[in-house]
XYZ file of C-alpha atoms in Angstrom:
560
model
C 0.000 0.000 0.000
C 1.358 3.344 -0.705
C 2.039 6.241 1.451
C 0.778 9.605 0.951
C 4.108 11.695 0.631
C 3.985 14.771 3.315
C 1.879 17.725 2.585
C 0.356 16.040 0.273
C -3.201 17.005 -0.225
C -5.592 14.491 0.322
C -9.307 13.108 -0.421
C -10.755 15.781 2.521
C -8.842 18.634 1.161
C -6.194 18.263 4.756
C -3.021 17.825 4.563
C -1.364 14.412 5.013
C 1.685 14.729 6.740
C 3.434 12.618 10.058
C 0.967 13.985 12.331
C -1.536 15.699 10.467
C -5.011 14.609 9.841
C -5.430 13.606 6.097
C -6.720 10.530 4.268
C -5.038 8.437 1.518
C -6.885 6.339 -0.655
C -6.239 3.120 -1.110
C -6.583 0.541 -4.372
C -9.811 -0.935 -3.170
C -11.332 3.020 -2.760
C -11.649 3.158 0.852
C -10.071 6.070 2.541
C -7.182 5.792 5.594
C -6.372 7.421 7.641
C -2.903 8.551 7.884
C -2.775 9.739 11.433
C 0.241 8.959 13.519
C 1.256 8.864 17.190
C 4.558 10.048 18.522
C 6.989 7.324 17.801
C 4.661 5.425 14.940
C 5.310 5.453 11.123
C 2.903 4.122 8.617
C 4.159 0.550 9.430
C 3.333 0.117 13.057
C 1.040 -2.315 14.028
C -1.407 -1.756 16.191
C -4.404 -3.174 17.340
C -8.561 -1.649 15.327
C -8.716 0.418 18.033
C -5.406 2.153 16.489
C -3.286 0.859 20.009
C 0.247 0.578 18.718
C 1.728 -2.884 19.394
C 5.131 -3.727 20.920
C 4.393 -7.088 21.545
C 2.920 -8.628 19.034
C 4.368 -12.343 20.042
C 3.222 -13.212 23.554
C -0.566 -13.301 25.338
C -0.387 -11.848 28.570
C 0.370 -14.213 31.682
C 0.621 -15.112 35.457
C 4.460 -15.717 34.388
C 5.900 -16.810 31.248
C 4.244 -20.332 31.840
C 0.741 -18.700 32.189
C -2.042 -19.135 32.998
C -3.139 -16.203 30.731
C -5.500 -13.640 32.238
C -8.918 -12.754 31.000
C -7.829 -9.323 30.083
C -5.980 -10.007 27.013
C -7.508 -7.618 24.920
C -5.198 -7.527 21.788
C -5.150 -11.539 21.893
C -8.955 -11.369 21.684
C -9.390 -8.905 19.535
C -7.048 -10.748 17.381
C -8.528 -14.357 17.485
C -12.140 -13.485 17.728
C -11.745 -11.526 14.474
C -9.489 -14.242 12.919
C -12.583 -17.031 14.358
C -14.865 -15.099 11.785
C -12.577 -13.469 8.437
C -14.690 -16.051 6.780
C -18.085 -14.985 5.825
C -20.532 -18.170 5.144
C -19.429 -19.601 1.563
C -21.559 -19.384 -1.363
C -23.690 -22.584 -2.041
C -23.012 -22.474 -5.365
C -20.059 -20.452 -7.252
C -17.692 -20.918 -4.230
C -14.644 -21.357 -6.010
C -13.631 -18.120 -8.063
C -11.536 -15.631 -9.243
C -11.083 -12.165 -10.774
C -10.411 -9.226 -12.371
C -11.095 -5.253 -13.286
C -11.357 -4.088 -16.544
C -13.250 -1.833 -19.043
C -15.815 -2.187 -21.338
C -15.582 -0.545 -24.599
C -18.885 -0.071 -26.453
C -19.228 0.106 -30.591
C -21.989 2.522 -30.430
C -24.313 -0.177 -32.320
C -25.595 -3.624 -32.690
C -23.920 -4.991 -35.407
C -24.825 -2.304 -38.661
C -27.589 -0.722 -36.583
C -28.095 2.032 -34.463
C -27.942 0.449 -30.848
C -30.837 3.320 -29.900
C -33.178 1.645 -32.327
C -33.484 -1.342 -29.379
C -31.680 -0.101 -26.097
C -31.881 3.095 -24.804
C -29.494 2.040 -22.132
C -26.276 4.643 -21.869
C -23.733 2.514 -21.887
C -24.140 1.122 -25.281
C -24.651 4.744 -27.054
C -21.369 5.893 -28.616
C -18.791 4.115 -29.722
C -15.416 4.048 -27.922
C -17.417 4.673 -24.780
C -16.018 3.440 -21.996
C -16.765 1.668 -18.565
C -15.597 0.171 -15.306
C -16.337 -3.603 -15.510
C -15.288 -6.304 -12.124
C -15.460 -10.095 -13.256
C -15.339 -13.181 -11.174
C -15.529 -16.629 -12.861
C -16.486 -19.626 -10.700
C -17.271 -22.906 -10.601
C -20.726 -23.813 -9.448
C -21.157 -26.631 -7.583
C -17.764 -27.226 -5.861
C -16.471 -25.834 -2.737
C -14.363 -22.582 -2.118
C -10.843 -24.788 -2.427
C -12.079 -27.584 -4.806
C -9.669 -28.131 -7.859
C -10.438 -25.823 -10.877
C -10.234 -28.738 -13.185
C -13.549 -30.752 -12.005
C -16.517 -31.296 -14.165
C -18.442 -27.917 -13.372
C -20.215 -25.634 -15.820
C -18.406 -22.271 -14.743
C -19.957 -18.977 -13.628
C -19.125 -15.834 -15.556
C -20.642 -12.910 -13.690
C -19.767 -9.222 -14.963
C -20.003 -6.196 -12.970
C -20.633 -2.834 -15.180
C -20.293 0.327 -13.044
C -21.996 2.464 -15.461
C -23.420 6.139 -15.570
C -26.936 5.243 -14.454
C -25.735 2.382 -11.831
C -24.490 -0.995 -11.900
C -25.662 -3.620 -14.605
C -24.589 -7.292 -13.341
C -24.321 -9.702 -16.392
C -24.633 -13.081 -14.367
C -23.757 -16.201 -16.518
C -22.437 -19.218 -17.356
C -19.696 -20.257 -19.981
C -22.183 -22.722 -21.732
C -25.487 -21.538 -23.506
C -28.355 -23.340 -21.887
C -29.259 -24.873 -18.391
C -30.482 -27.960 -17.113
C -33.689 -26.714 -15.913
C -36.477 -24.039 -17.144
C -38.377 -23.413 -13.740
C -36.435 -21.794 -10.996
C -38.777 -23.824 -8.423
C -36.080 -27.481 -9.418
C -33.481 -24.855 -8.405
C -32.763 -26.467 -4.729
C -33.599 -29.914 -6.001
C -30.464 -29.450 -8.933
C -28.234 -28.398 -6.868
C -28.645 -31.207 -4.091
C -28.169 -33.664 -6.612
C -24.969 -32.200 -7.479
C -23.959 -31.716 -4.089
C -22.278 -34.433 -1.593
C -24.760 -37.147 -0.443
C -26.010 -35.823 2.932
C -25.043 -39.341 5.114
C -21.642 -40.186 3.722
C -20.267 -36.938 2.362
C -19.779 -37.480 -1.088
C -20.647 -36.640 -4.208
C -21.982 -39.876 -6.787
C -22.480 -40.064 -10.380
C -25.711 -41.908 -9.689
C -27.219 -38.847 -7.273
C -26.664 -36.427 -10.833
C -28.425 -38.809 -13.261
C -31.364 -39.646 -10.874
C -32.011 -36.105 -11.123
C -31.614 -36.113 -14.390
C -33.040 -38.736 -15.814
C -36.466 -37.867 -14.230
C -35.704 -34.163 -15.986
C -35.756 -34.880 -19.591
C -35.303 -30.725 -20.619
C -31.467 -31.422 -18.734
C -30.681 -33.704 -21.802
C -29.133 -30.675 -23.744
C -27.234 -29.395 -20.701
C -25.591 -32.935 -20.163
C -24.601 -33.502 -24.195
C -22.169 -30.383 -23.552
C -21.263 -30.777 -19.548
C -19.799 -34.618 -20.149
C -18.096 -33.594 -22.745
C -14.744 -31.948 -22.904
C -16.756 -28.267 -22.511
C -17.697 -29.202 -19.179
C -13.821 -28.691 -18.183
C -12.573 -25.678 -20.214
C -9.046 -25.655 -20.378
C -8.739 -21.904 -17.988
C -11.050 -18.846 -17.759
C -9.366 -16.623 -20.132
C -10.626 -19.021 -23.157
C -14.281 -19.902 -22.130
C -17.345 -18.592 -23.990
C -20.048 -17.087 -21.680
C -23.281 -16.540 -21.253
C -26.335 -14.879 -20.281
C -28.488 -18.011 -20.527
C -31.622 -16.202 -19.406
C -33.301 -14.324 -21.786
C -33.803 -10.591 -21.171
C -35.523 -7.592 -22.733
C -34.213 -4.691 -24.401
C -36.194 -0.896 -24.487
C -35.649 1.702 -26.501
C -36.109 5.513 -25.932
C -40.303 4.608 -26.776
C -40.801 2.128 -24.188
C -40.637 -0.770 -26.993
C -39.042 -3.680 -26.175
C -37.326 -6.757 -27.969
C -36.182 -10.387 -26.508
C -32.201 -10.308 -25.713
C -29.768 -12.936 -25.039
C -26.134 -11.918 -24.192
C -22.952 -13.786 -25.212
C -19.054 -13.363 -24.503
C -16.897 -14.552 -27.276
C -12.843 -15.029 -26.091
C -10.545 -13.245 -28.638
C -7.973 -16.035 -27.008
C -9.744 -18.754 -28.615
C -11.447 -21.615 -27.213
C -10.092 -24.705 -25.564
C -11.079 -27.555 -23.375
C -10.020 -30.751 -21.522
C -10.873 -34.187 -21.778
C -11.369 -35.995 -18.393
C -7.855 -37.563 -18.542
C -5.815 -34.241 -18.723
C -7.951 -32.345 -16.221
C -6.907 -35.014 -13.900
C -3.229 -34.685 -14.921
C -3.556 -31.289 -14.712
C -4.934 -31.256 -11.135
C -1.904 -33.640 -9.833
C 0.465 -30.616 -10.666
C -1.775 -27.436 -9.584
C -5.178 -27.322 -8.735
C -5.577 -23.457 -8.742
C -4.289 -23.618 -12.129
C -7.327 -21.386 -13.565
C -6.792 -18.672 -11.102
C -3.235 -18.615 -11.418
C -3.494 -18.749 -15.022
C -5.714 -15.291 -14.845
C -3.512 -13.570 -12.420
C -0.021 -13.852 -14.085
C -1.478 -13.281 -17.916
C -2.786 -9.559 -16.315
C 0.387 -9.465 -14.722
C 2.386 -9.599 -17.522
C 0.270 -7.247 -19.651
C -1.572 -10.299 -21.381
C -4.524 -8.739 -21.279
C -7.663 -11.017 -21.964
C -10.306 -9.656 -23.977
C -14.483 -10.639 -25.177
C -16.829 -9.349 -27.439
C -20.012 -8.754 -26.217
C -22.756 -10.054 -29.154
C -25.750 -10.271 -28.671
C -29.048 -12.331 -30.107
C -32.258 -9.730 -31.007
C -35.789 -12.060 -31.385
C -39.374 -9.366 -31.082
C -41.139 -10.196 -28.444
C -43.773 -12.481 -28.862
C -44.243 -15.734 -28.507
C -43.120 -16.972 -31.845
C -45.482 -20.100 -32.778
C -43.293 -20.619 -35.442
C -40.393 -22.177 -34.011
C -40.213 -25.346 -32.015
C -39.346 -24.177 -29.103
C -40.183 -21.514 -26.326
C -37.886 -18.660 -27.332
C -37.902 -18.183 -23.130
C -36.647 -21.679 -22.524
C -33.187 -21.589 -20.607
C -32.854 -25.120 -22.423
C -32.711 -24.108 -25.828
C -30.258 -22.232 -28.176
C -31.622 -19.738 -30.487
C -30.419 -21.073 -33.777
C -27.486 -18.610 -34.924
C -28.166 -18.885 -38.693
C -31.978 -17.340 -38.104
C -30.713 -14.703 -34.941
C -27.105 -14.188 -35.710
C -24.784 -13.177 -32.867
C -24.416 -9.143 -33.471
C -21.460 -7.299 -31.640
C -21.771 -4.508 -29.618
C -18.818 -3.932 -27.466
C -15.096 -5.386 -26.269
C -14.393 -6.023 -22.676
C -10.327 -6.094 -21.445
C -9.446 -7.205 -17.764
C -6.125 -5.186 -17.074
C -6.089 -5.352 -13.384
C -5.701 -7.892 -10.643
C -7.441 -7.635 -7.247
C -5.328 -6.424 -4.737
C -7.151 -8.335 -1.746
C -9.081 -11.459 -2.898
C -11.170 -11.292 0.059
C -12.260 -7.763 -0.381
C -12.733 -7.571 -4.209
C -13.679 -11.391 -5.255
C -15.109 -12.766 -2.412
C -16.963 -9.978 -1.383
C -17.772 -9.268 -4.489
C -21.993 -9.656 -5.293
C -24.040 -10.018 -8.367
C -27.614 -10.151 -9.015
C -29.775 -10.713 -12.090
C -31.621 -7.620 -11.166
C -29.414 -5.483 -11.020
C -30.514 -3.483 -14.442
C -30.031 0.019 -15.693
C -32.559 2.131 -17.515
C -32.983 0.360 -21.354
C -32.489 -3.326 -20.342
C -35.413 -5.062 -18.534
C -36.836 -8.685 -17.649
C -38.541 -10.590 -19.934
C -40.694 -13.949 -18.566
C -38.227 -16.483 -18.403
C -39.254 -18.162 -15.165
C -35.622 -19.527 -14.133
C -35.006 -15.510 -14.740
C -37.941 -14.591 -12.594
C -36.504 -17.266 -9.440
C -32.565 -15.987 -9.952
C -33.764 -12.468 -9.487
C -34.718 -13.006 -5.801
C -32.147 -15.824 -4.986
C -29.384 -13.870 -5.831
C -29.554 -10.624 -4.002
C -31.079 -12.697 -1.114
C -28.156 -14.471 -0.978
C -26.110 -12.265 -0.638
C -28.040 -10.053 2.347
C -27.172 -13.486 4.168
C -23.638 -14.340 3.189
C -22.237 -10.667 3.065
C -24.574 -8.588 5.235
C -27.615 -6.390 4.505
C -25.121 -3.092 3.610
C -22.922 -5.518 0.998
C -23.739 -2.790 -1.396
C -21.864 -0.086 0.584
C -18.499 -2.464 0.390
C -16.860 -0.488 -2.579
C -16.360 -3.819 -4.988
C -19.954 -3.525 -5.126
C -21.024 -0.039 -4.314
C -21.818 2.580 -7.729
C -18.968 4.266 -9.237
C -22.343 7.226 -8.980
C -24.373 9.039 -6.814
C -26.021 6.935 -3.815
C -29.103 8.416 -1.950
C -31.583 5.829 -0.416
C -33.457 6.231 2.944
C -32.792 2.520 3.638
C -30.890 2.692 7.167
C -28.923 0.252 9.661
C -28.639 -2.976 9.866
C -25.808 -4.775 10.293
C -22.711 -3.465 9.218
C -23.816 -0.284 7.878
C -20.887 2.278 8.068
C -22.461 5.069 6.532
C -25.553 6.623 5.277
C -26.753 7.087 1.642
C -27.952 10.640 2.354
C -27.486 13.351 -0.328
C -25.783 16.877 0.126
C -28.276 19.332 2.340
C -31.178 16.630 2.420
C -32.800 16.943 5.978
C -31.071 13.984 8.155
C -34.344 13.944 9.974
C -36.033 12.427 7.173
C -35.717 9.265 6.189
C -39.079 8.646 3.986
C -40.769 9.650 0.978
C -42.267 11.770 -0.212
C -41.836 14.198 2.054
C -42.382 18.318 1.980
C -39.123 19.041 4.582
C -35.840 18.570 2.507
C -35.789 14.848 1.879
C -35.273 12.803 -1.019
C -37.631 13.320 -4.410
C -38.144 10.890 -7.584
C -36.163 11.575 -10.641
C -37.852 12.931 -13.497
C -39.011 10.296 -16.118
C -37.375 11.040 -19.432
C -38.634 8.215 -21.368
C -41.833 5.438 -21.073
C -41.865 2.917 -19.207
C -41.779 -0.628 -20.861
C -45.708 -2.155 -20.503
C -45.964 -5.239 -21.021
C -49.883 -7.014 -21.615
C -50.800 -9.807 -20.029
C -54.097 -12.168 -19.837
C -54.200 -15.433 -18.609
C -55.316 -17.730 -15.899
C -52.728 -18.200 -12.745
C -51.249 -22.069 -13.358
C -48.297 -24.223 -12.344
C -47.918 -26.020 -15.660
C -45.259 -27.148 -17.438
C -44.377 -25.054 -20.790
C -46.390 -26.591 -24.339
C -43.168 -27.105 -26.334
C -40.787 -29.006 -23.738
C -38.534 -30.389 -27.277
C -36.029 -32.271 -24.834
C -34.445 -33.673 -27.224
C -34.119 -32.173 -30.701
C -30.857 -29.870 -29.570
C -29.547 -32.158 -27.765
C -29.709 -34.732 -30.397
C -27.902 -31.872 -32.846
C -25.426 -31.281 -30.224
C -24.636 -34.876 -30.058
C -24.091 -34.584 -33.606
C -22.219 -31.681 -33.826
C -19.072 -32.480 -31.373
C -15.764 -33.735 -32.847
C -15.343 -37.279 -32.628
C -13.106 -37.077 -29.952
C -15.490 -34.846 -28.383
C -18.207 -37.472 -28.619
C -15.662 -40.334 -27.332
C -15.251 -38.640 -23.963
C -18.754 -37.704 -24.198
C -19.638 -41.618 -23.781
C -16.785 -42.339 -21.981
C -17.194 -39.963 -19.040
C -21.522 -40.662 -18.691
C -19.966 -44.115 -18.544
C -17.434 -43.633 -15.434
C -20.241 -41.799 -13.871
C -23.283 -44.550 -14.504
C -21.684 -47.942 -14.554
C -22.204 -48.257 -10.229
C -24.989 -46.424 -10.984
C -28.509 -48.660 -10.034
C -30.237 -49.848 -13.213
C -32.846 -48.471 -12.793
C -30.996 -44.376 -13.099
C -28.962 -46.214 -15.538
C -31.426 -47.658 -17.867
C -33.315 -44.586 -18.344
C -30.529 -42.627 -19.110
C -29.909 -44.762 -21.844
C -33.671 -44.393 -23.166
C -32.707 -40.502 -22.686
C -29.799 -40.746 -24.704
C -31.735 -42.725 -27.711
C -34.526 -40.165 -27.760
C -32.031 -37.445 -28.728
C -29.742 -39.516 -30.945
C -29.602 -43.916 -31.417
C -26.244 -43.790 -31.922
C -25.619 -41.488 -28.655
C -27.980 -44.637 -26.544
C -26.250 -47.437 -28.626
C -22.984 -46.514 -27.496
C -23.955 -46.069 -23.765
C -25.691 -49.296 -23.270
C -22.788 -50.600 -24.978
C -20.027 -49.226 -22.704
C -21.905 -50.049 -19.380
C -21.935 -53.608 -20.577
C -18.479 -53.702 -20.931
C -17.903 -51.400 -17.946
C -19.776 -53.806 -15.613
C -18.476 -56.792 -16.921
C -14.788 -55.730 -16.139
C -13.414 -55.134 -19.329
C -12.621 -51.368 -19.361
C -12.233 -48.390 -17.176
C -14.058 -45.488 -18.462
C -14.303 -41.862 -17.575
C -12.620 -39.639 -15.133
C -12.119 -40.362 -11.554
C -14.460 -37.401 -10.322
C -18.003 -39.271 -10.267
C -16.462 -42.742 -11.401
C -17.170 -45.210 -7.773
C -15.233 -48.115 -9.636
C -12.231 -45.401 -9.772
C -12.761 -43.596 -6.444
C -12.541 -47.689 -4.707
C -9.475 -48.317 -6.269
C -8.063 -45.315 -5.540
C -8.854 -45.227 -1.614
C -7.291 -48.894 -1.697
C -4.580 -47.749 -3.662
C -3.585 -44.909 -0.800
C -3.250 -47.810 1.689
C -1.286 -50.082 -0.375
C 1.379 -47.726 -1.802
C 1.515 -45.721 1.231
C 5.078 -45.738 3.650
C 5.138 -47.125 6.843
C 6.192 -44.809 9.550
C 7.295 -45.246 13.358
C 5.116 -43.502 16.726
C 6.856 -40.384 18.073
């Protein structure tokens, strides 16, 4: 951290000098500070109350044996604050990292005028610029799980634009396993360690699944080598859900967002993610880190899909179906802007851990449409992180506005200050009110209004499709892609019972008879010995031999 240099002035207009009152600011945009006591510099330690330390090594005791005393305020300031520098870990996206950067928009979509769909700022001129955060995850692993596990990954984009912050929160692949937010909880378990013996099964995932035909897509990409890409930098993502854009006359068209690496794209079959993750498994994050650090920077184009918004009776599917692709050749991908990430965190904690993103967090010109896995995400998100973070995580400055803040939301925990404006009456805390407080902004342009009859159901959607695009997909991989396709559903199903099994092998047929054929065929041979299929991470045959194999090679060693 740097120093202010003396009589320097700083961010409250004092000046900053050995014992002068001043502030310095630091990388995260916090202010400190830079106060001294006789005898300090700006390296002392001291304790939060700003005690200097000079014994930072010992705990206070009746002798240098102890007991130690109940007084020991530095010791328990210390340990009680080290008991909690963990905040509760994400359910899902625990394991992430990331970067700053800047987003630099074209000033259209594709050959059009961007204002013709979005009136939203950021997009408007070309060579505009703005302050972007990413973290990429995995999803279902833990906060110190290996980076090269079978995961889809989370690619979550933080724009701290003009008019507020726009989150972007995604995955590297296109679709989803599910289309109704309410199998959320039931998705995740399956994916999650069993709940008696700790770990996760092959056979816990393709229960799930093979009683969720829609997942079929989501699996013909996830068991194959794009369910481990190779590192962050050269991963696709994507919005998945399907959002609205409005335009300066409150008219609105159906959106869906995708990242395209200028690095390229690459992936891993199941064998080298495994010997990757005998050498380093933080591999990903590492890989991030020292490409910024040399000046590598990695960039994306932003493109986007444009489909009216109706319910288009035409095509086979539901245009709102987190499932389904929109075919390319009928809405082609149109570009819009370039992201860079040219700076690393300087405190993981602070910047990626902390950091917080929610599918509704929108700006003025982008809006939701109906997807119903959008609709769920919307509340999850946030909510989760009011629990994990605190209810004032959006006054930590990773996630606070680059902008004006004035709310008359107050306390709770953790709140260290208030989002009052300049001269607004501190007494009032409400709206509206006729003595100084806060007042609406203006409308400058219609609100998006939507028309809607219907009855009030729970029903499934009319054209489910499960299998057409997954059959395609199926089609469309590499044969090599295919091979460890069939070779890692394999690893996962062949302790599997028959009955999970079996109907994943109906599944399979449904989308493609040669995709079935070969399954069936390579359980046979799986359960009757003859080969060893797939990767280690959901393969029980594999995971036996290997907690044998830790006895047997092991060294002896002698009491001490």
């Amino acid at each position: 951290m740097s120093q202010e240099p003396e009589n320097h002035t700083a961010s409250n207009g004092h000046a900053a000098n050995g014992n002068g009152t001043g502030t310095a600011v630091t990388g995260a945009g916090t202010s400190e500070d830079t106060r001294t006591a006789a005898g300090e510099n700006a390296q002392t330690l001291t304790t939060r109350q700003g005690h200097p330390l000079t014994n930072n090594q010992n705990t206070r005791t009746v002798g240098n044996r102890g007991p130690a005393t109940l007084e020991n305020y530095q010791f328990i300031e210390k340990i009680s604050h080290f008991d909690r520098e963990r905040v509760p870990e994400r359910v899902v996206h625990a394991r992430g990292a990331g970067a700053h950067g800047v987003f630099e928009a074209y000033g259209k979509v594709g050959d059009e005028p961007i204002e013709k769909y979005t009136r939203a700022k950021l997009f408007n001129t070309a060579g505009k610029q703005t302050p972007v955060f990413v973290r990429f995850s995995t999803v279902g692993h833990g906060g110190h799980s290996p980076e090269t596990l079978r995961d889809p990954r989370g690619f979550a984009v933080k724009f701290y634009t003009e008019d507020g912050n726009w989150d972007l929160v995604g995955n590297n692949l296109k679709v989803f396993f599910i289309r109704d937010a309410m199998k959320f909880p039931d998705l995740i378990h399956s994916q999650k360690p069993d709940p008696v013996h700790n770990r996760q099964t092959g056979e816990r995932i393709f229960d799930f699944i093979s009683n969720t035909p829609e997942a079929m897509h989501m699996v013909s990409f996830l068991f194959s080598p794009w369910g481990i890409p190779a590192n962050y930098r050269q991963m696709q993502g994507s919005g998945v859900n399907t959002y609205k854009w409005v335009n300066a006359q409150g008219e609105a068209v159906l959106v869906k967002y995708h990242w395209e690496p200028l690095q390229g794209i690459k992936n891993l079959t199941a064998q080298e993610a495994e010997a990757i993750q005998a050498k380093n498994f933080n591999h990903a994050t590492q890989d991030l880190y020292e490409h910024i650090e040399k000046g590598d920077f990695p960039q994306w184009e932003l493109r986007v899909q444009i489909m009216s918004d109706d319910e288009h009776p035409e095509l086979d599917f539901d245009p709102l179906d987190d499932t389904k692709i929109w075919p390319e050749d009928q809405f082609p991908h149109l570009p819009v802007g370039k992201m860079t990430l040219n700076k690393n965190p300087e405190n993981y904690f602070a910047e990626v851990e902390q950091s917080a993103f929610g599918t509704g967090v929108l700006v003025d010109g982008l809006d939701f449409s109906d997807d119903k896995m959008l609709q769920g995400r919307t509340f999850s998100y946030s909510d989760t992180q009011r629990y994990r973070v605190g209810t004032n995580y959006l006054q930590l400055p990773i996630n606070a506005p680059k902008k004006h803040v004035a709310t008359n939301q107050r306390d709770g925990q953790m709140a260290y200050h208030v989002d009052s404006a300049p001269g607004q009456n501190n007494h009032i805390n409400y709206e509206p009110s006729s003595l100084n407080g806060l007042k609406e902004a203006p409308r400058t342009a219609p609100d998006h209004m939507p028309q809607y009859t219907g009855r009030l159901v729970r029903q499934t959607i009319d054209r489910e499709n499960n299998f057409k695009q997954a059959g395609e997909r199926y089609r469309l991989h590499e044969d090599w892609e295919r091979d460890d396709l069939i070779n890692n559903m394999v690893g996962a199903l062949a302790d599997a019972n028959h009955k999970v099994s079996d109907k994943m092998v109906e599944l399979c047929t449904n989308c493609d008879p040669d995709w079935g054929r070969r399954l069936e065929e390579g359980l046979k041979a799986a359960r009757a010995g003859k080969t060893a299929q797939g990767g280690n991470q959901y393969n029980e045959s594999k995971g036996s031999d290997a907690v044998a194999e830790a006895e047997a090679i092991a060294h002896d060693a002698k009491p001490y």
